[in-house]
Amino acid sequence: MTNAISEIGETGCVFVIGSHTAAAHPIIGRQINRAVRNGAKLIVADPREIALCRMADIWLRHRSGTDVALLNAMARVIIEEKHLNTSFMKERCEGFEAFEVAVMASDLSLAEKVTGVPAEKIAEAARMYASVSSATILYAMGITQHSHGTDNVKAVANLALLTGHIGNPSTGVNPLRGQNNVQGACDMGALPDVLPGYQKVQDPEIRKQFEKAWGCRLNRSPGLTLTEIFEAAHSGKVKALYIMGENPAVTEADTSFIEEAISHLELLVVQDIFLTETAQLADVVLPAASFAEKDGTFTNTERRVQRVRKAIEPVGNSRPDWMIICDIAQNMGAKGFDFDSPEQIMEEIRTLTPIYGGITYERIDKVGLQWPCPDTEHPGTPYLYPERFTTPSGRGQFSPISYTPPAEMTSHEYPLILTTRRSMFHYHSTLSRKVAELNDLRGEEQVEINPVDAAALEIEDGETVKVISRRGAVQAKAKISRITPPGVVSMTFHYPETRTNVLTHAALDPIAKIPEFKVCAVKIEREIEYGAEYLGWGTGKD
Amino acid sequence: MTNHVSLTINGVNVKAPEGATILEAAQSAGIYIPTLCYCPGLTSEGTCRICLVKVENKKKLHPACRTPVKEGMKVITDDAEIEQVRRVTLELILSDHDFNCLLCPKSGTCRLQALVNRIGFDEQRLNRLNRVAKDLPIDTSNPFFDFNPNKCIQCGICIRTCREIVGVHAIDMAYRGYDLKVSTFGDKPFKESVCVSCGECVERCPVAALIPRKIEYPTREVKTTCAYCGVGCGLYLGVRGNTIVKVRGDSENPVNRGELCIRGRFGYKFVHSPDRLSSPLVRAYDPLERVAHGIDETVKPGKALTAPLVKREGKFVEVNWEQAIKYVASTLVHYKGDHFAAISSAKCTNEENYLFQKFVRAVMETNNIDHCARL
């Protein structure tokens, strides 16, 4: 996020696209509620009628996967009607000319056709977003989990640059990160191409610095991304896999392929707090301690590094992950893994990660600090880019992009679009499913289907149906609801007993390598055991 | 800079920002005014009439929580007449309240009980006022909390919380007169309503109308950060023995300011799930199969595996930590380089992610590390 969470409540306009905020990030959803109560305008762009739509000034119900068309059309309106922030663009941006050509290439009526949103409504939203003094864009996986997710993100950034809605309090582009410490895991270099603090692996200077600190030689070529790892495992290039606290057998796209890839491995080590679906396939399972049983820090979506404290002793014979890693490394004869406490590890992180330079346990004891925080005097950074951007030129870069359809389109055989969503009551695949009360509230998968489609397929509410894609099939109960538009069905993936991701498509974004969870083509069949008597030819008896 | 006005409360000179209420002015000056339906952070509705005060040159008593301060205002918060009015008001609230305090889980933290102790009541009058106690059914549909309308004092804090803080509008007042009650849409059980079970109303209920299903008092609290989503709410884990029994929001935290959602408040129970792994597990292969899996123990005679590896095809065998670590370490040695890959966790701490990538890069000599940021 470029801004702090608490700034959302003070903004003049909130534009939410591809985020079911009230369910996935409830506390940020409340900030939107606060902003609206303070008089802010709310624009929601989502194919599904999410809870926020009720309080929105404008709801753009665009078709799944047509975000670029929608955002480009908004940009076109802003340019045509001269809502541009020209002084901001002149001082801080570049590449506008090429962008303008790309945006002007398609007109609003085409956007209307592609997105299914009336042109006038798109224009109204563009005006509303551009005309306020402070506006913030919130987006989540609805933008990124597409085969052109990077394009979507760039299209969002273009809007902010056109209007100068970035670099001020309550004004910016705010991707809402999913997991509690997904931000921190990225910051710490749990990525194939960067070392801690987003320092490139390919940079020899950076490598030298780390080699000196760690006393080793570092591999110069960037590694494989998550999805590529499983491809490499499948083809036998990767022979051993060590998974810490993840459950790809449920959460990855096209999970049948993942399971097959795992079966090709020679060694799979899984370190987790539960015997997850992935751990059941492992050769070695190491029991880890939960967040309540260890010290450390998490970094949240607004880049705030906060303390995690040990409240209870590790349950059973489990151990904190950091101890296990240290033990294995030391057992392999490696140096530099003799830590006594997470605080010592943070001290090492501090010296090698400039953006964390000023983070000490003492300073974040009460309230966390937001990085970049280069030294111990620095107060942290609530909002990013007040003066320059982190591009080589320091200027915001307009990206000319054009709409590309999703990788998998509906066909005669698979006429419906499946889009995955998240439930209010559950969280990914494991943790919340272990809480009996949460299962009581929502204990099984529900396929949301519009009454129009349900009527056409003669499906009744609560009936078990079979959802089939080109990759697999699952059974789940149908829930007839107007939340999803006609032609679209929606499922969560919280229930390992209903592996939604057997259906999803592993088409990757070429740059971010993110799978297209939000669009895949499916068909639905009724799952009724027709008793012979219903079929009319009797049971043989009279 | 907002303008300040000066007024006197009980003869004491008080300065307050323009637009503040008498109650806020009094509280900032350290003067106590009893309240019941007032809740910081919510709009004041002035329904309970407990905070009535006298304003000079005004005929009626005014609710302190809704009356804005004015320059030169003279306020009396406490005298015999106000006391009398408050006492009758309280008796009216008590008249249809199910006040069996001894058996009430809220006893001791109940704000109504505290007011009764402070303001008192006339027993005879209360007996005369006392109608037959309500005997409405208790809504136990939600697994985390119960709603007992017989305890409800209709202060409306829960309704305002749901509307103003959570933005869900799951509950409102229904029916009229004596039948007035807090209800979901269509008077359905909570579980079937749009309620998101976040428990914010339960947290704020001044009496035992909305009450957690299971109340356990912690012996100590540990400040930490929620482990569910990326918002990173601050919370306190209430611990008793080696068990987490309660979670409450950290009001100092700028992210959530004391608020929590359903997962943060009630989802901690996975920590004590009986399904938690309690011992390292190794899959037992027979020796032939082990060769097929490329595990060659002769190269590094760690002997970690021999003891626990009973021939039980494809089943997990419990081993101790020393054996497990040795096994993993001695096996991983053979996979250094790009044959190895690791998946780190967005659930683990920064320190653990740092260590893990350091392990992969420095010890395993590869950059094949990623985590679920893309999922």
Coordinates of C-alpha atoms in Angstrom, one line a residue, chain A:
Chain A
M1 CA 0.0 0.0 0.0
T2 CA 1.3 3.5 -0.7
N3 CA -0.8 4.8 2.2
A4 CA -1.5 3.9 5.8
I5 CA -4.8 2.0 6.5
S6 CA -6.0 4.8 8.9
E7 CA -5.7 7.3 6.0
I8 CA -8.5 5.6 4.1
G9 CA -11.1 7.0 6.4
E10 CA -10.1 10.6 5.6
T11 CA -10.1 10.4 1.8
G12 CA -12.5 12.1 -0.6
C13 CA -13.1 9.2 -2.9
V14 CA -12.6 5.4 -2.6
F15 CA -12.3 3.4 -5.8
V16 CA -12.5 -0.3 -5.0
I17 CA -11.7 -2.7 -7.8
G18 CA -11.3 -6.4 -7.5
S19 CA -11.5 -6.6 -3.7
H20 CA -14.3 -8.1 -1.6
T21 CA -12.9 -5.9 1.2
A22 CA -15.7 -6.5 3.7
A23 CA -14.9 -10.3 3.7
A24 CA -11.2 -10.5 3.0
H25 CA -10.0 -7.5 4.9
P26 CA -12.9 -6.6 7.3
I27 CA -11.1 -3.9 9.2
I28 CA -10.2 -2.1 6.0
G29 CA -13.8 -2.6 4.9
R30 CA -14.8 -0.6 8.1
Q31 CA -12.4 2.2 7.1
I32 CA -14.3 2.4 3.8
N33 CA -17.5 2.6 5.8
R34 CA -15.9 5.4 7.9
A35 CA -14.8 7.2 4.8
V36 CA -18.3 7.1 3.3
R37 CA -19.8 8.3 6.6
N38 CA -17.4 11.2 6.5
G39 CA -18.8 12.1 3.1
A40 CA -16.4 10.3 0.7
K41 CA -17.6 9.0 -2.7
L42 CA -17.4 5.3 -3.2
I43 CA -17.0 3.6 -6.6
V44 CA -17.0 -0.2 -6.7
A45 CA -16.0 -2.1 -9.8
D46 CA -16.8 -5.8 -9.3
P47 CA -18.7 -8.4 -11.3
R48 CA -20.2 -9.7 -8.1
E49 CA -22.6 -7.7 -5.9
I50 CA -20.3 -7.5 -2.9
A51 CA -21.4 -6.0 0.4
L52 CA -19.7 -2.6 -0.5
C53 CA -22.0 -2.2 -3.5
R54 CA -24.9 -1.3 -1.1
M55 CA -23.1 1.9 0.1
A56 CA -21.5 2.7 -3.3
D57 CA -22.3 5.8 -5.3
I58 CA -21.5 4.0 -8.5
W59 CA -21.2 0.3 -9.0
L60 CA -19.6 -0.8 -12.2
R61 CA -20.5 -4.5 -12.9
H62 CA -18.0 -5.2 -15.5
R63 CA -17.4 -8.7 -16.9
S64 CA -14.8 -10.8 -15.3
G65 CA -11.4 -10.2 -16.8
T66 CA -12.2 -6.9 -18.6
D67 CA -10.6 -4.6 -16.0
V68 CA -8.1 -3.1 -18.5
A69 CA -10.9 -2.2 -20.9
L70 CA -12.8 -0.5 -18.0
L71 CA -9.8 1.3 -16.6
N72 CA -8.6 2.5 -20.1
A73 CA -12.1 3.8 -20.8
M74 CA -12.0 5.7 -17.6
A75 CA -8.6 7.1 -18.5
R76 CA -10.0 8.2 -21.9
V77 CA -12.8 10.1 -20.3
I78 CA -10.4 11.8 -18.0
I79 CA -8.2 12.8 -20.9
E80 CA -11.0 13.9 -23.2
E81 CA -12.9 15.9 -20.6
K82 CA -9.6 17.5 -19.4
H83 CA -9.8 16.3 -15.8
L84 CA -6.0 15.8 -16.0
N85 CA -3.7 17.0 -13.3
T86 CA -1.4 18.6 -15.8
S87 CA 1.1 20.1 -13.4
F88 CA 1.6 16.7 -11.7
M89 CA 2.0 15.0 -15.0
K90 CA 4.5 17.6 -16.2
E91 CA 6.6 17.5 -13.0
R92 CA 6.5 13.9 -12.1
C93 CA 5.5 11.7 -15.0
E94 CA 6.7 10.5 -18.4
G95 CA 5.6 8.5 -21.3
F96 CA 2.2 10.2 -21.6
E97 CA 2.2 10.5 -25.4
A98 CA 2.5 6.8 -26.1
F99 CA -0.1 6.1 -23.4
E100 CA -2.5 8.6 -24.9
V101 CA -2.3 7.0 -28.3
A102 CA -3.0 3.6 -26.8
V103 CA -6.0 4.8 -24.8
M104 CA -7.5 6.8 -27.6
A105 CA -7.3 3.8 -29.9
S106 CA -10.5 2.4 -28.5
D107 CA -13.6 4.4 -27.8
L108 CA -16.2 4.2 -25.1
S109 CA -18.8 2.3 -27.1
L110 CA -16.3 -0.5 -27.6
A111 CA -15.5 -0.5 -23.9
E112 CA -19.3 -0.7 -23.2
K113 CA -19.4 -3.8 -25.4
V114 CA -16.5 -5.5 -23.8
T115 CA -17.2 -4.7 -20.2
G116 CA -21.0 -4.7 -20.3
V117 CA -21.0 -1.4 -18.3
P118 CA -23.0 1.5 -19.9
A119 CA -20.6 4.1 -21.3
E120 CA -22.3 6.9 -19.4
K121 CA -21.7 5.0 -16.1
I122 CA -18.0 4.6 -16.9
A123 CA -17.7 8.3 -17.7
E124 CA -19.5 9.2 -14.5
A125 CA -17.1 7.1 -12.4
A126 CA -14.1 8.6 -14.2
R127 CA -15.4 12.1 -13.4
M128 CA -16.1 11.3 -9.8
Y129 CA -12.6 9.8 -9.3
A130 CA -10.8 12.7 -11.1
S131 CA -12.7 15.6 -9.6
V132 CA -12.0 15.1 -5.9
S133 CA -8.9 16.5 -4.2
S134 CA -7.9 13.2 -2.6
A135 CA -8.8 9.7 -3.9
T136 CA -7.5 6.3 -3.1
I137 CA -7.7 3.1 -5.2
L138 CA -8.0 -0.2 -3.3
Y139 CA -7.5 -3.4 -5.2
A140 CA -6.7 -7.0 -4.4
M141 CA -6.6 -10.4 -6.1
G142 CA -9.5 -9.4 -8.4
I143 CA -7.0 -7.4 -10.2
T144 CA -3.9 -9.5 -9.9
Q145 CA -5.1 -13.0 -10.4
H146 CA -5.4 -12.9 -14.1
S147 CA -3.3 -14.0 -17.0
H148 CA -2.8 -10.2 -17.6
G149 CA -2.6 -9.2 -13.9
T150 CA 0.4 -7.0 -14.5
D151 CA -1.5 -5.1 -17.2
N152 CA -4.4 -4.6 -14.7
V153 CA -2.1 -3.2 -12.1
K154 CA -0.5 -0.8 -14.6
A155 CA -3.9 0.3 -15.8
V156 CA -4.7 1.2 -12.2
A157 CA -1.5 3.1 -11.8
N158 CA -2.1 5.0 -15.0
L159 CA -5.4 6.4 -13.6
A160 CA -3.6 7.6 -10.4
L161 CA -0.8 9.3 -12.5
L162 CA -3.3 11.0 -14.8
T163 CA -5.1 12.6 -11.9
G164 CA -2.1 13.0 -9.6
H165 CA -3.9 10.9 -7.0
I166 CA -0.7 9.6 -5.4
G167 CA 2.0 10.8 -3.1
N168 CA -0.2 12.5 -0.5
P169 CA -1.9 11.4 2.6
S170 CA -5.1 9.5 1.9
T171 CA -4.2 9.6 -1.8
G172 CA -2.6 6.7 -3.5
V173 CA -2.8 3.2 -5.0
N174 CA -3.4 0.5 -2.4
P175 CA -3.1 -3.1 -3.1
L176 CA -4.5 -5.1 -0.2
R177 CA -2.1 -7.9 0.6
G178 CA -3.6 -11.2 1.6
Q179 CA -1.7 -13.1 4.2
N180 CA -0.7 -11.6 7.5
N181 CA 3.0 -11.5 6.5
V182 CA 3.0 -11.8 2.8
Q183 CA 4.4 -8.3 2.7
G184 CA 7.2 -9.3 5.1
A185 CA 8.0 -12.5 3.2
C186 CA 8.5 -10.4 0.1
D187 CA 10.5 -7.9 2.1
M188 CA 12.7 -10.6 3.4
G189 CA 13.6 -11.9 0.0
A190 CA 11.5 -15.1 0.0
L191 CA 11.4 -14.5 -3.8
P192 CA 13.5 -16.1 -6.6
D193 CA 14.9 -12.9 -8.0
V194 CA 15.6 -10.6 -5.0
L195 CA 17.5 -10.7 -1.8
P196 CA 16.1 -9.1 1.4
G197 CA 14.9 -5.5 0.8
Y198 CA 14.2 -6.1 -3.0
Q199 CA 17.9 -6.1 -3.8
K200 CA 18.4 -7.9 -7.2
V201 CA 20.2 -11.2 -7.1
Q202 CA 21.8 -10.4 -10.5
D203 CA 23.5 -7.3 -9.1
P204 CA 27.2 -8.3 -8.4
E205 CA 27.7 -5.4 -5.9
I206 CA 24.7 -6.6 -3.9
R207 CA 25.7 -10.2 -4.1
K208 CA 29.2 -9.3 -2.9
Q209 CA 27.7 -7.5 0.1
F210 CA 25.7 -10.6 1.1
E211 CA 28.5 -13.0 0.4
K212 CA 30.7 -11.1 2.8
A213 CA 28.0 -11.0 5.5
W214 CA 27.0 -14.7 5.1
G215 CA 30.5 -16.0 4.3
C216 CA 29.5 -18.0 1.2
R217 CA 29.2 -17.9 -2.6
L218 CA 25.8 -16.9 -4.0
N219 CA 24.1 -18.3 -7.1
R220 CA 23.9 -15.5 -9.6
S221 CA 20.9 -16.7 -11.7
P222 CA 17.4 -15.9 -10.4
G223 CA 15.5 -19.0 -9.3
L224 CA 12.1 -20.4 -10.2
T225 CA 8.8 -19.0 -9.1
L226 CA 6.2 -21.0 -7.2
T227 CA 4.3 -22.2 -10.3
E228 CA 7.6 -22.8 -12.2
I229 CA 8.9 -24.9 -9.2
F230 CA 6.0 -27.3 -9.7
E231 CA 6.6 -27.5 -13.4
A232 CA 10.2 -28.2 -12.8
A233 CA 9.3 -30.8 -10.3
H234 CA 7.0 -32.4 -12.8
S235 CA 9.7 -32.5 -15.4
G236 CA 12.2 -33.9 -12.9
K237 CA 14.5 -30.8 -12.9
V238 CA 13.7 -30.1 -9.2
K239 CA 14.2 -33.3 -7.2
A240 CA 13.9 -32.1 -3.6
L241 CA 11.3 -29.6 -2.2
Y242 CA 11.2 -28.0 1.2
I243 CA 7.9 -26.4 2.0
M244 CA 7.4 -24.2 5.1
G245 CA 3.9 -23.3 6.2
E246 CA 2.1 -23.6 2.8
N247 CA -0.5 -25.9 1.4
P248 CA -0.1 -25.8 -2.4
A249 CA -2.1 -29.0 -2.8
V250 CA -5.2 -27.0 -2.0
T251 CA -4.4 -23.4 -2.9
E252 CA -2.5 -23.7 -6.2
A253 CA -4.3 -23.5 -9.5
D254 CA -4.9 -26.9 -11.2
T255 CA -4.1 -28.9 -8.1
S256 CA -4.2 -32.3 -9.9
F257 CA -1.1 -31.2 -11.7
I258 CA 0.5 -30.1 -8.4
E259 CA -0.1 -33.5 -6.9
E260 CA 1.3 -35.2 -9.9
A261 CA 4.4 -33.0 -9.7
I262 CA 4.9 -33.8 -6.0
S263 CA 4.7 -37.5 -6.8
H264 CA 7.7 -37.0 -9.1
L265 CA 9.8 -35.6 -6.3
E266 CA 12.5 -37.6 -4.6
L267 CA 12.2 -35.7 -1.3
L268 CA 9.5 -33.5 0.1
V269 CA 10.0 -31.9 3.5
V270 CA 7.0 -30.1 4.9
Q271 CA 7.1 -27.9 8.0
D272 CA 3.7 -27.0 9.2
I273 CA 1.5 -26.8 12.3
F274 CA -1.1 -29.2 10.8
L275 CA -0.8 -32.4 8.8
T276 CA -2.2 -30.5 5.7
E277 CA -3.1 -32.0 2.4
T278 CA 0.4 -31.2 1.2
A279 CA 2.1 -32.6 4.4
Q280 CA 0.2 -35.9 3.8
L281 CA 2.2 -36.3 0.6
A282 CA 5.6 -35.5 2.3
D283 CA 8.5 -37.8 3.2
V284 CA 9.3 -35.8 6.3
V285 CA 6.9 -33.6 8.3
L286 CA 8.3 -31.2 10.9
P287 CA 5.8 -29.8 13.5
A288 CA 6.1 -26.1 13.8
A289 CA 4.8 -23.7 16.4
S290 CA 2.0 -21.2 15.8
F291 CA 2.2 -17.4 16.0
A292 CA 1.1 -17.5 19.7
E293 CA 4.1 -19.7 20.6
K294 CA 7.0 -17.6 19.3
D295 CA 8.5 -14.2 19.1
G296 CA 9.1 -12.3 15.9
T297 CA 7.6 -9.6 13.6
F298 CA 5.0 -9.5 10.9
T299 CA 4.8 -6.7 8.3
N300 CA 1.3 -5.8 7.3
T301 CA -0.1 -4.5 4.1
E302 CA 0.6 -0.9 5.0
R303 CA 4.3 -1.9 5.4
R304 CA 4.1 -1.6 9.2
V305 CA 6.5 -3.9 11.0
Q306 CA 4.8 -5.1 14.2
R307 CA 5.8 -7.4 17.0
V308 CA 4.6 -10.9 17.5
R309 CA 5.0 -12.2 21.0
K310 CA 5.1 -15.6 22.6
A311 CA 2.1 -16.1 24.7
I312 CA 2.2 -19.8 25.4
E313 CA 4.7 -22.7 25.2
P314 CA 4.8 -24.6 21.9
V315 CA 2.0 -27.1 21.7
G316 CA 3.1 -30.7 22.0
N317 CA 6.6 -31.4 20.7
S318 CA 6.5 -28.6 18.1
R319 CA 9.2 -26.0 17.6
P320 CA 9.3 -22.5 16.2
D321 CA 10.3 -22.5 12.5
W322 CA 13.4 -20.4 13.1
M323 CA 14.8 -22.9 15.5
I324 CA 14.2 -25.8 13.1
I325 CA 15.9 -24.0 10.2
C326 CA 18.8 -23.1 12.5
D327 CA 19.1 -26.7 13.6
I328 CA 19.1 -28.1 10.1
A329 CA 21.6 -25.6 8.8
Q330 CA 23.9 -26.2 11.7
N331 CA 23.6 -29.9 11.3
M332 CA 24.7 -29.4 7.7
G333 CA 27.8 -27.6 9.0
A334 CA 26.7 -24.1 7.9
K335 CA 27.9 -21.1 9.7
G336 CA 25.8 -18.0 10.5
F337 CA 22.9 -19.9 11.9
D338 CA 23.7 -19.8 15.6
F339 CA 20.9 -17.5 16.7
D340 CA 19.5 -17.5 20.3
S341 CA 16.4 -15.3 19.6
P342 CA 14.5 -13.7 16.8
E343 CA 15.7 -10.4 18.0
Q344 CA 19.3 -11.4 17.0
I345 CA 18.0 -12.3 13.6
M346 CA 16.4 -8.9 13.2
E347 CA 19.7 -7.3 14.1
E348 CA 21.2 -9.1 11.1
I349 CA 18.3 -8.2 8.9
R350 CA 18.7 -4.6 9.8
T351 CA 22.3 -4.5 8.6
L352 CA 21.6 -6.1 5.2
T353 CA 18.1 -4.6 4.4
P354 CA 18.2 -0.8 4.0
I355 CA 14.5 -0.4 4.2
Y356 CA 14.5 -2.1 7.6
G357 CA 17.6 -0.3 8.8
G358 CA 15.9 1.5 11.6
I359 CA 13.7 -1.3 12.9
T360 CA 14.6 -2.5 16.3
Y361 CA 12.5 -4.5 18.8
E362 CA 12.8 -1.7 21.2
R363 CA 11.4 0.9 18.7
I364 CA 8.5 -1.3 17.7
D365 CA 7.6 -2.4 21.2
K366 CA 4.4 -0.4 21.5
V367 CA 3.4 0.6 17.9
G368 CA 5.0 -0.8 14.8
L369 CA 7.0 1.3 12.2
Q370 CA 6.3 1.6 8.5
W371 CA 9.2 1.0 6.2
P372 CA 11.2 2.5 4.5
C373 CA 12.9 3.2 7.8
P374 CA 16.6 3.5 7.0
D375 CA 18.0 4.4 10.4
T376 CA 17.1 4.4 14.0
E377 CA 16.2 8.1 14.0
H378 CA 13.8 7.7 11.1
P379 CA 10.1 7.9 12.1
G380 CA 8.9 5.5 9.4
T381 CA 7.0 6.3 6.2
P382 CA 3.2 6.4 6.4
Y383 CA 2.8 7.2 2.6
L384 CA 5.1 6.6 -0.3
Y385 CA 6.4 8.8 -3.2
P386 CA 5.8 12.3 -1.9
E387 CA 8.5 13.7 -4.2
R388 CA 9.8 11.0 -6.5
F389 CA 9.0 7.5 -7.6
T390 CA 11.3 4.5 -7.3
T391 CA 11.9 4.3 -11.1
P392 CA 15.4 5.0 -12.4
S393 CA 14.3 8.5 -13.6
G394 CA 12.3 9.1 -10.4
R395 CA 9.3 9.8 -12.6
G396 CA 6.0 8.0 -12.8
Q397 CA 5.9 5.9 -15.9
F398 CA 2.7 5.8 -18.0
S399 CA 2.3 2.3 -19.5
P400 CA 0.5 2.0 -22.8
I401 CA -1.6 -1.2 -22.5
S402 CA -4.5 -2.6 -24.4
Y403 CA -7.1 -5.0 -23.4
T404 CA -6.5 -8.7 -23.8
P405 CA -9.2 -11.2 -23.0
P406 CA -8.8 -13.9 -20.3
A407 CA -6.8 -17.0 -21.3
E408 CA -9.8 -19.2 -21.2
M409 CA -13.1 -18.1 -22.7
T410 CA -16.5 -19.7 -22.4
S411 CA -17.5 -22.1 -25.1
H412 CA -20.5 -24.1 -26.1
E413 CA -19.4 -26.9 -23.9
Y414 CA -18.2 -24.8 -20.9
P415 CA -20.7 -21.9 -21.0
L416 CA -20.1 -20.5 -17.5
I417 CA -17.3 -18.4 -16.0
L418 CA -16.0 -19.6 -12.6
T419 CA -14.4 -16.9 -10.4
T420 CA -13.0 -17.7 -7.0
R421 CA -13.8 -15.7 -4.0
R422 CA -13.2 -15.7 -0.3
S423 CA -15.6 -16.2 2.5
M424 CA -16.1 -13.9 5.5
F425 CA -15.9 -16.9 7.9
H426 CA -12.8 -18.7 6.6
Y427 CA -9.3 -18.0 5.7
H428 CA -7.4 -19.8 2.9
S429 CA -7.4 -23.6 3.6
T430 CA -6.3 -24.6 7.0
L431 CA -6.4 -22.4 10.1
S432 CA -10.0 -21.3 10.3
R433 CA -11.2 -24.8 9.3
K434 CA -9.8 -26.0 12.6
V435 CA -12.2 -23.8 14.5
A436 CA -15.4 -25.8 15.1
E437 CA -17.5 -22.7 15.5
L438 CA -16.5 -21.2 12.2
N439 CA -17.3 -24.4 10.5
D440 CA -20.7 -24.2 12.2
L441 CA -21.3 -20.8 10.6
R442 CA -20.1 -21.9 7.1
G443 CA -19.1 -25.6 7.0
E444 CA -19.2 -26.4 3.3
E445 CA -18.6 -25.0 -0.1
Q446 CA -21.4 -23.1 -1.9
V447 CA -21.4 -22.5 -5.6
E448 CA -23.1 -19.2 -6.1
I449 CA -25.2 -19.2 -9.2
N450 CA -27.5 -16.6 -10.6
P451 CA -31.3 -17.5 -10.7
V452 CA -31.3 -17.1 -14.5
D453 CA -28.7 -19.8 -14.9
A454 CA -30.2 -21.9 -12.2
A455 CA -33.5 -21.8 -13.9
A456 CA -32.0 -22.8 -17.2
L457 CA -30.2 -25.7 -15.6
E458 CA -33.2 -26.6 -13.4
I459 CA -31.0 -26.3 -10.3
E460 CA -32.7 -25.9 -7.0
D461 CA -31.2 -24.0 -4.0
G462 CA -29.1 -26.2 -1.8
E463 CA -28.9 -29.0 -4.3
T464 CA -25.6 -30.8 -4.9
V465 CA -24.2 -30.0 -8.3
K466 CA -21.1 -31.0 -10.2
V467 CA -18.9 -28.2 -11.4
I468 CA -16.7 -29.3 -14.3
S469 CA -13.9 -27.6 -16.1
R470 CA -11.4 -28.8 -18.7
R471 CA -9.1 -29.9 -15.9
G472 CA -11.4 -31.6 -13.4
A473 CA -14.7 -31.8 -11.5
V474 CA -15.9 -31.1 -8.0
Q475 CA -19.2 -31.5 -6.2
A476 CA -20.7 -28.7 -4.1
K477 CA -24.0 -27.3 -3.0
A478 CA -25.6 -24.7 -5.2
K479 CA -26.6 -21.4 -3.7
I480 CA -28.9 -19.4 -5.9
S481 CA -28.1 -15.8 -5.4
R482 CA -28.2 -12.6 -7.3
I483 CA -24.7 -11.7 -6.0
T484 CA -23.1 -13.3 -9.1
P485 CA -24.2 -12.1 -12.5
P486 CA -25.8 -14.4 -15.1
G487 CA -23.2 -16.5 -16.8
V488 CA -20.8 -16.5 -13.8
V489 CA -20.6 -18.9 -10.9
S490 CA -18.4 -18.3 -7.9
M491 CA -16.7 -20.6 -5.4
T492 CA -14.3 -20.3 -2.4
F493 CA -11.4 -22.6 -2.0
H494 CA -11.4 -23.0 1.8
Y495 CA -12.6 -26.5 1.8
P496 CA -10.1 -29.2 1.0
E497 CA -13.0 -31.6 0.7
T498 CA -14.2 -29.6 -2.2
R499 CA -11.0 -28.8 -4.1
T500 CA -12.1 -25.8 -6.1
N501 CA -8.6 -25.4 -7.5
V502 CA -8.9 -28.6 -9.4
L503 CA -11.0 -26.5 -11.7
T504 CA -9.0 -23.4 -12.0
H505 CA -6.7 -22.6 -14.9
A506 CA -2.9 -22.3 -14.4
A507 CA -2.5 -19.7 -17.2
L508 CA 0.2 -17.5 -15.9
D509 CA 0.7 -13.8 -16.1
P510 CA 3.9 -13.5 -18.2
I511 CA 5.7 -11.2 -15.7
A512 CA 4.2 -11.9 -12.2
K513 CA 3.6 -15.6 -12.9
I514 CA 0.3 -15.4 -11.1
P515 CA -2.3 -18.0 -12.1
E516 CA -5.6 -16.9 -13.5
F517 CA -7.8 -17.8 -10.5
K518 CA -10.5 -15.3 -11.4
V519 CA -11.6 -16.6 -14.8
C520 CA -12.0 -20.1 -16.0
A521 CA -14.7 -21.8 -18.1
V522 CA -16.9 -24.4 -16.5
K523 CA -20.1 -26.2 -16.9
I524 CA -22.5 -27.3 -14.2
E525 CA -24.4 -30.6 -14.1
R526 CA -27.1 -31.7 -11.7
E527 CA -26.0 -34.5 -9.5
I528 CA -29.3 -36.3 -9.0
E529 CA -29.5 -40.0 -8.5
Y530 CA -32.5 -40.7 -10.7
G531 CA -34.3 -43.5 -9.1
A532 CA -35.6 -45.9 -11.8
E533 CA -39.1 -44.9 -10.8
Y534 CA -38.5 -41.4 -11.9
L535 CA -37.2 -42.4 -15.3
G536 CA -40.5 -44.0 -16.1
W537 CA -39.6 -47.6 -16.8
G538 CA -40.4 -48.8 -13.4
T539 CA -38.4 -51.0 -11.0
G540 CA -39.4 -54.3 -12.4
K541 CA -42.1 -54.6 -9.8
D542 CA -45.5 -53.4 -10.6

